[in-house]
CSV table of C-alpha atoms in Angstrom, one decimal:
chain,number,residue,atom,x,y,z
A,1,LYS,CA,-97.0,26.1,-2.5
A,2,GLN,CA,-96.7,23.6,0.4
A,3,GLU,CA,-94.3,20.7,-0.1
A,4,VAL,CA,-94.0,17.7,2.2
A,5,THR,CA,-91.0,15.5,2.3
A,6,GLN,CA,-90.6,12.1,4.0
A,7,ILE,CA,-87.3,10.5,4.9
A,8,PRO,CA,-86.4,7.7,4.5
A,9,ALA,CA,-88.3,6.5,1.4
A,10,ALA,CA,-88.0,2.9,2.7
A,11,LEU,CA,-86.9,1.3,5.9
A,12,SER,CA,-86.3,-2.3,6.9
A,13,VAL,CA,-85.9,-3.3,10.5
A,14,PRO,CA,-85.9,-6.5,12.6
A,15,GLU,CA,-88.9,-7.1,14.8
A,16,GLY,CA,-88.8,-5.4,18.2
A,17,GLU,CA,-86.7,-2.4,17.1
A,18,ASN,CA,-87.8,1.1,17.9
A,19,LEU,CA,-87.8,3.4,14.8
A,20,VAL,CA,-88.4,7.0,13.8
A,21,LEU,CA,-90.0,8.2,10.6
A,22,ASN,CA,-89.4,11.8,9.5
A,23,CYS,CA,-91.6,14.4,7.8
A,24,SER,CA,-90.8,18.0,6.8
A,25,PHE,CA,-92.9,20.7,5.3
A,26,THR,CA,-92.0,24.0,3.7
A,27,ASP,CA,-94.8,26.3,4.9
A,28,SER,CA,-95.3,26.4,8.6
A,29,ALA,CA,-98.8,28.0,8.3
A,30,ILE,CA,-100.5,24.7,8.9
A,31,TYR,CA,-103.7,23.9,10.7
A,32,ASN,CA,-102.8,20.3,11.6
A,33,LEU,CA,-100.6,17.4,10.6
A,34,GLN,CA,-101.8,13.8,10.2
A,35,TRP,CA,-100.0,10.5,10.0
A,36,PHE,CA,-101.6,7.8,8.0
A,37,ARG,CA,-100.9,4.1,7.3
A,38,GLN,CA,-101.6,2.6,3.9
A,39,ASP,CA,-101.5,-1.1,3.2
A,40,PRO,CA,-100.8,-2.3,-0.4
A,41,GLY,CA,-103.8,-1.6,-2.6
A,42,LYS,CA,-105.8,-0.2,0.3
A,43,GLY,CA,-107.1,3.2,1.5
A,44,LEU,CA,-105.7,5.2,4.3
A,45,THR,CA,-106.0,4.7,8.0
A,46,SER,CA,-105.6,7.7,10.2
A,47,LEU,CA,-103.0,7.1,13.0
A,48,LEU,CA,-102.5,10.4,14.7
A,49,LEU,CA,-103.5,14.0,14.2
A,50,ILE,CA,-101.6,16.8,15.8
A,51,GLN,CA,-103.1,20.3,15.9
A,52,SER,CA,-100.8,23.2,15.2
A,53,SER,CA,-100.9,24.3,18.8
A,54,GLN,CA,-99.8,20.8,20.1
A,55,ARG,CA,-96.4,19.3,20.4
A,56,GLU,CA,-97.2,15.6,20.3
A,57,GLN,CA,-99.8,12.9,20.3
A,58,THR,CA,-99.6,9.3,21.5
A,59,SER,CA,-101.6,6.3,20.6
A,60,GLY,CA,-100.4,2.9,21.9
A,61,ARG,CA,-96.9,2.2,20.5
A,62,LEU,CA,-97.1,5.3,18.3
A,63,ASN,CA,-95.9,8.8,19.2
A,64,ALA,CA,-95.9,11.7,16.8
A,65,SER,CA,-94.2,15.0,17.5
A,66,LEU,CA,-94.6,18.4,15.8
A,67,ASP,CA,-92.2,21.3,15.6
A,68,LYS,CA,-94.2,23.7,13.6
A,69,SER,CA,-91.6,26.5,13.5
A,70,SER,CA,-89.0,24.3,12.0
A,71,GLY,CA,-91.5,22.5,9.7
A,72,ARG,CA,-90.8,19.0,11.1
A,73,SER,CA,-92.7,16.0,12.5
A,74,THR,CA,-91.6,12.6,13.6
A,75,LEU,CA,-93.5,9.4,14.0
A,76,TYR,CA,-91.9,7.1,16.6
A,77,ILE,CA,-92.9,3.4,16.6
A,78,ALA,CA,-91.9,1.4,19.7
A,79,ALA,CA,-91.2,-2.3,19.7
A,80,SER,CA,-92.0,-2.8,16.0
A,81,GLN,CA,-94.0,-5.8,14.8
A,82,PRO,CA,-94.3,-7.5,11.4
A,83,GLY,CA,-97.9,-6.2,11.3
A,84,ASP,CA,-96.6,-2.7,11.3
A,85,SER,CA,-95.3,-3.3,7.8
A,86,ALA,CA,-97.0,-0.7,5.5
A,87,THR,CA,-96.5,2.7,3.9
A,88,TYR,CA,-96.7,5.6,6.3
A,89,LEU,CA,-97.8,8.9,5.0
A,90,CYS,CA,-97.5,12.3,6.5
A,91,ALA,CA,-99.9,15.1,5.5
A,92,VAL,CA,-100.5,18.7,6.5
A,93,THR,CA,-103.6,20.7,6.4
A,94,ASP,CA,-102.9,24.2,5.2
A,95,SER,CA,-104.6,27.0,7.1
A,96,GLY,CA,-106.0,30.2,5.7
A,97,GLY,CA,-107.6,30.4,2.3
A,98,SER,CA,-106.7,26.9,1.1
A,99,ASN,CA,-110.1,25.4,2.2
A,100,TYR,CA,-108.1,23.3,4.6
A,101,LYS,CA,-106.8,20.9,2.0
A,102,LEU,CA,-104.3,18.1,2.7
A,103,THR,CA,-100.9,18.0,1.1
A,104,PHE,CA,-99.2,14.6,1.3
A,105,GLY,CA,-95.6,13.4,1.4
A,106,LYS,CA,-94.6,10.4,-0.8
A,107,GLY,CA,-94.5,8.1,2.2
A,108,THR,CA,-92.0,5.8,3.9
A,109,LEU,CA,-92.3,2.1,3.1
A,110,LEU,CA,-91.7,0.2,6.3
A,111,THR,CA,-90.8,-3.5,6.4
A,112,VAL,CA,-90.5,-5.2,9.8
A,113,ASN,CA,-88.9,-8.6,9.5
A,114,PRO,CA,-89.8,-11.4,11.9
B,1,GLY,CA,-115.7,0.7,11.6
B,2,ALA,CA,-115.5,2.3,8.2
B,3,VAL,CA,-117.0,5.8,7.9
B,4,VAL,CA,-116.5,6.2,4.2
B,5,SER,CA,-117.2,3.6,1.6
B,6,GLN,CA,-116.4,3.5,-2.1
B,7,HIS,CA,-117.9,1.5,-4.9
B,8,PRO,CA,-116.7,-0.3,-6.9
B,9,SER,CA,-113.4,-1.4,-5.3
B,10,TRP,CA,-112.0,-2.1,-8.7
B,11,VAL,CA,-113.1,-1.7,-12.3
B,12,ILE,CA,-111.7,-2.6,-15.7
B,13,CYS,CA,-113.0,-0.7,-18.7
B,14,LYS,CA,-112.2,-0.2,-22.3
B,15,SER,CA,-110.6,2.9,-23.7
B,16,GLY,CA,-113.2,5.5,-24.6
B,17,THR,CA,-115.9,4.4,-22.1
B,18,SER,CA,-117.0,6.2,-19.0
B,19,VAL,CA,-116.7,5.0,-15.4
B,20,LYS,CA,-118.6,6.2,-12.3
B,21,ILE,CA,-117.1,5.8,-8.8
B,22,GLU,CA,-119.3,6.4,-5.7
B,23,CYS,CA,-118.1,7.7,-2.4
B,24,ARG,CA,-120.5,7.5,0.6
B,25,SER,CA,-120.2,9.0,4.1
B,26,LEU,CA,-121.7,6.3,6.3
B,27,ASP,CA,-122.0,8.1,9.7
B,28,PHE,CA,-122.2,11.8,9.2
B,29,GLN,CA,-123.5,14.1,6.6
B,30,ALA,CA,-120.6,15.5,4.6
B,31,THR,CA,-120.9,18.9,2.9
B,32,THR,CA,-117.4,18.6,1.7
B,33,MET,CA,-115.6,15.6,0.3
B,34,PHE,CA,-112.3,15.2,-1.6
B,35,TRP,CA,-111.2,13.1,-4.5
B,36,TYR,CA,-107.6,12.0,-4.8
B,37,ARG,CA,-105.6,10.0,-7.3
B,38,GLN,CA,-102.6,7.9,-6.6
B,39,PHE,CA,-100.2,6.5,-9.2
B,40,PRO,CA,-98.0,3.5,-8.3
B,41,LYS,CA,-95.3,4.3,-5.8
B,42,GLN,CA,-96.5,7.9,-5.7
B,43,SER,CA,-98.3,9.9,-3.0
B,44,LEU,CA,-101.9,11.0,-3.1
B,45,MET,CA,-102.6,14.0,-5.3
B,46,LEU,CA,-105.8,16.1,-4.7
B,47,MET,CA,-107.9,16.2,-7.8
B,48,ALA,CA,-110.9,18.2,-6.6
B,49,THR,CA,-113.1,19.3,-3.7
B,50,SER,CA,-116.7,18.2,-3.9
B,51,ASN,CA,-119.2,20.5,-2.3
B,52,GLU,CA,-122.8,19.5,-1.7
B,53,GLY,CA,-125.2,21.4,-3.8
B,54,SER,CA,-122.6,23.4,-5.7
B,55,LYS,CA,-119.9,22.9,-8.3
B,56,ALA,CA,-116.8,21.1,-7.4
B,57,THR,CA,-113.5,23.0,-7.2
B,58,TYR,CA,-110.8,21.4,-9.3
B,59,GLU,CA,-107.0,21.5,-8.7
B,60,GLN,CA,-104.8,23.1,-11.3
B,61,GLY,CA,-104.1,20.7,-14.2
B,62,VAL,CA,-107.2,18.5,-13.6
B,63,GLU,CA,-109.7,18.6,-16.5
B,64,LYS,CA,-113.1,19.2,-15.1
B,65,ASP,CA,-114.8,18.1,-18.3
B,66,LYS,CA,-113.1,14.7,-18.0
B,67,PHE,CA,-113.5,14.1,-14.3
B,68,LEU,CA,-117.1,15.0,-13.6
B,69,ILE,CA,-118.0,15.3,-9.9
B,70,ASN,CA,-121.5,15.3,-8.5
B,71,HIS,CA,-122.3,15.8,-4.9
B,72,ALA,CA,-126.1,15.7,-5.0
B,73,SER,CA,-126.7,14.6,-1.4
B,74,LEU,CA,-125.1,15.0,1.9
B,75,THR,CA,-123.9,11.4,2.0
B,76,LEU,CA,-122.9,10.7,-1.6
B,77,SER,CA,-120.3,12.1,-4.0
B,78,THR,CA,-119.6,10.6,-7.4
B,79,LEU,CA,-116.6,10.8,-9.7
B,80,THR,CA,-117.2,10.0,-13.4
B,81,VAL,CA,-114.1,9.5,-15.6
B,82,THR,CA,-115.3,10.3,-19.1
B,83,SER,CA,-113.8,8.9,-22.3
B,84,ALA,CA,-111.2,7.0,-20.2
B,85,HIS,CA,-107.7,6.4,-21.6
B,86,PRO,CA,-105.0,4.0,-20.3
B,87,GLU,CA,-103.2,6.9,-18.7
B,88,ASP,CA,-106.3,7.4,-16.4
B,89,SER,CA,-105.5,4.0,-14.9
B,90,SER,CA,-104.9,4.8,-11.2
B,91,PHE,CA,-106.1,4.3,-7.6
B,92,TYR,CA,-108.8,6.8,-6.8
B,93,ILE,CA,-109.6,7.6,-3.2
B,94,CYS,CA,-112.2,9.9,-1.6
B,95,SER,CA,-112.3,11.4,1.8
B,96,ARG,CA,-114.8,13.1,4.1
B,97,ARG,CA,-113.8,16.0,6.3
B,98,LEU,CA,-115.2,16.8,9.7
B,99,ALA,CA,-116.7,20.3,9.6
B,100,GLY,CA,-114.9,22.6,12.0
B,101,GLY,CA,-112.8,21.5,14.9
B,102,SER,CA,-109.9,19.4,13.9
B,103,TYR,CA,-110.8,19.3,10.1
B,104,GLU,CA,-109.6,15.6,10.3
B,105,GLN,CA,-110.2,13.7,7.1
B,106,TYR,CA,-111.4,10.1,6.9
B,107,PHE,CA,-110.6,8.1,3.7
B,108,GLY,CA,-112.5,5.5,1.8
B,109,PRO,CA,-110.9,2.2,0.8
B,110,GLY,CA,-110.1,3.4,-2.8
B,111,THR,CA,-111.1,2.2,-6.3
B,112,ARG,CA,-108.6,0.7,-8.6
B,113,LEU,CA,-109.3,1.7,-12.2
B,114,THR,CA,-107.7,-0.1,-15.1
B,115,VAL,CA,-108.3,1.2,-18.6
B,116,THR,CA,-107.4,-1.3,-21.4
């Protein structure tokens, strides 16, 4: 059974700092990996999707990397802003006979202080 | 803009009553939609896969007679929580998946259910 772990559970940084969020998964037979942002009491916003054949994806100040063989992904946020404060969730889509379901980590709660 | 909507955004009901939550795909027809539940400070847990025109597939431990799913059209899936109890209070989120290609999922804004 796929398990996704995110470290740290919470992170507080001053505005302007670069930061890295970590995600690991136990079964490397994945189809893709997605990073989401969730604001309190809200749904999920997709940030980046990395296919299993890719190594990284970039969108603005965000860069996500994937090392499928070692079961790890990182989300790099450059020049953090108070508006980046949210919970960041990592999720993997299992390949094969799983009907391409998503398995989520518990998330990293990020607070960017002005 | 939003591609998946949910209604209602929040609902309070009394124990023993039933509540229906709607999930709509606004831009594309969705043969497959997913229902998740999220408890406070926990991650999303998949409850069931909703398939248009056929029975939903439930995850282990989810009571299919309690959480009724209907996917009668290509743009609408509904989740009915029957005989709700306080322990059913949670945040329910649906998603729509692109068919083929990236299999990327797009999520609705969620429905906060409180059972008193």
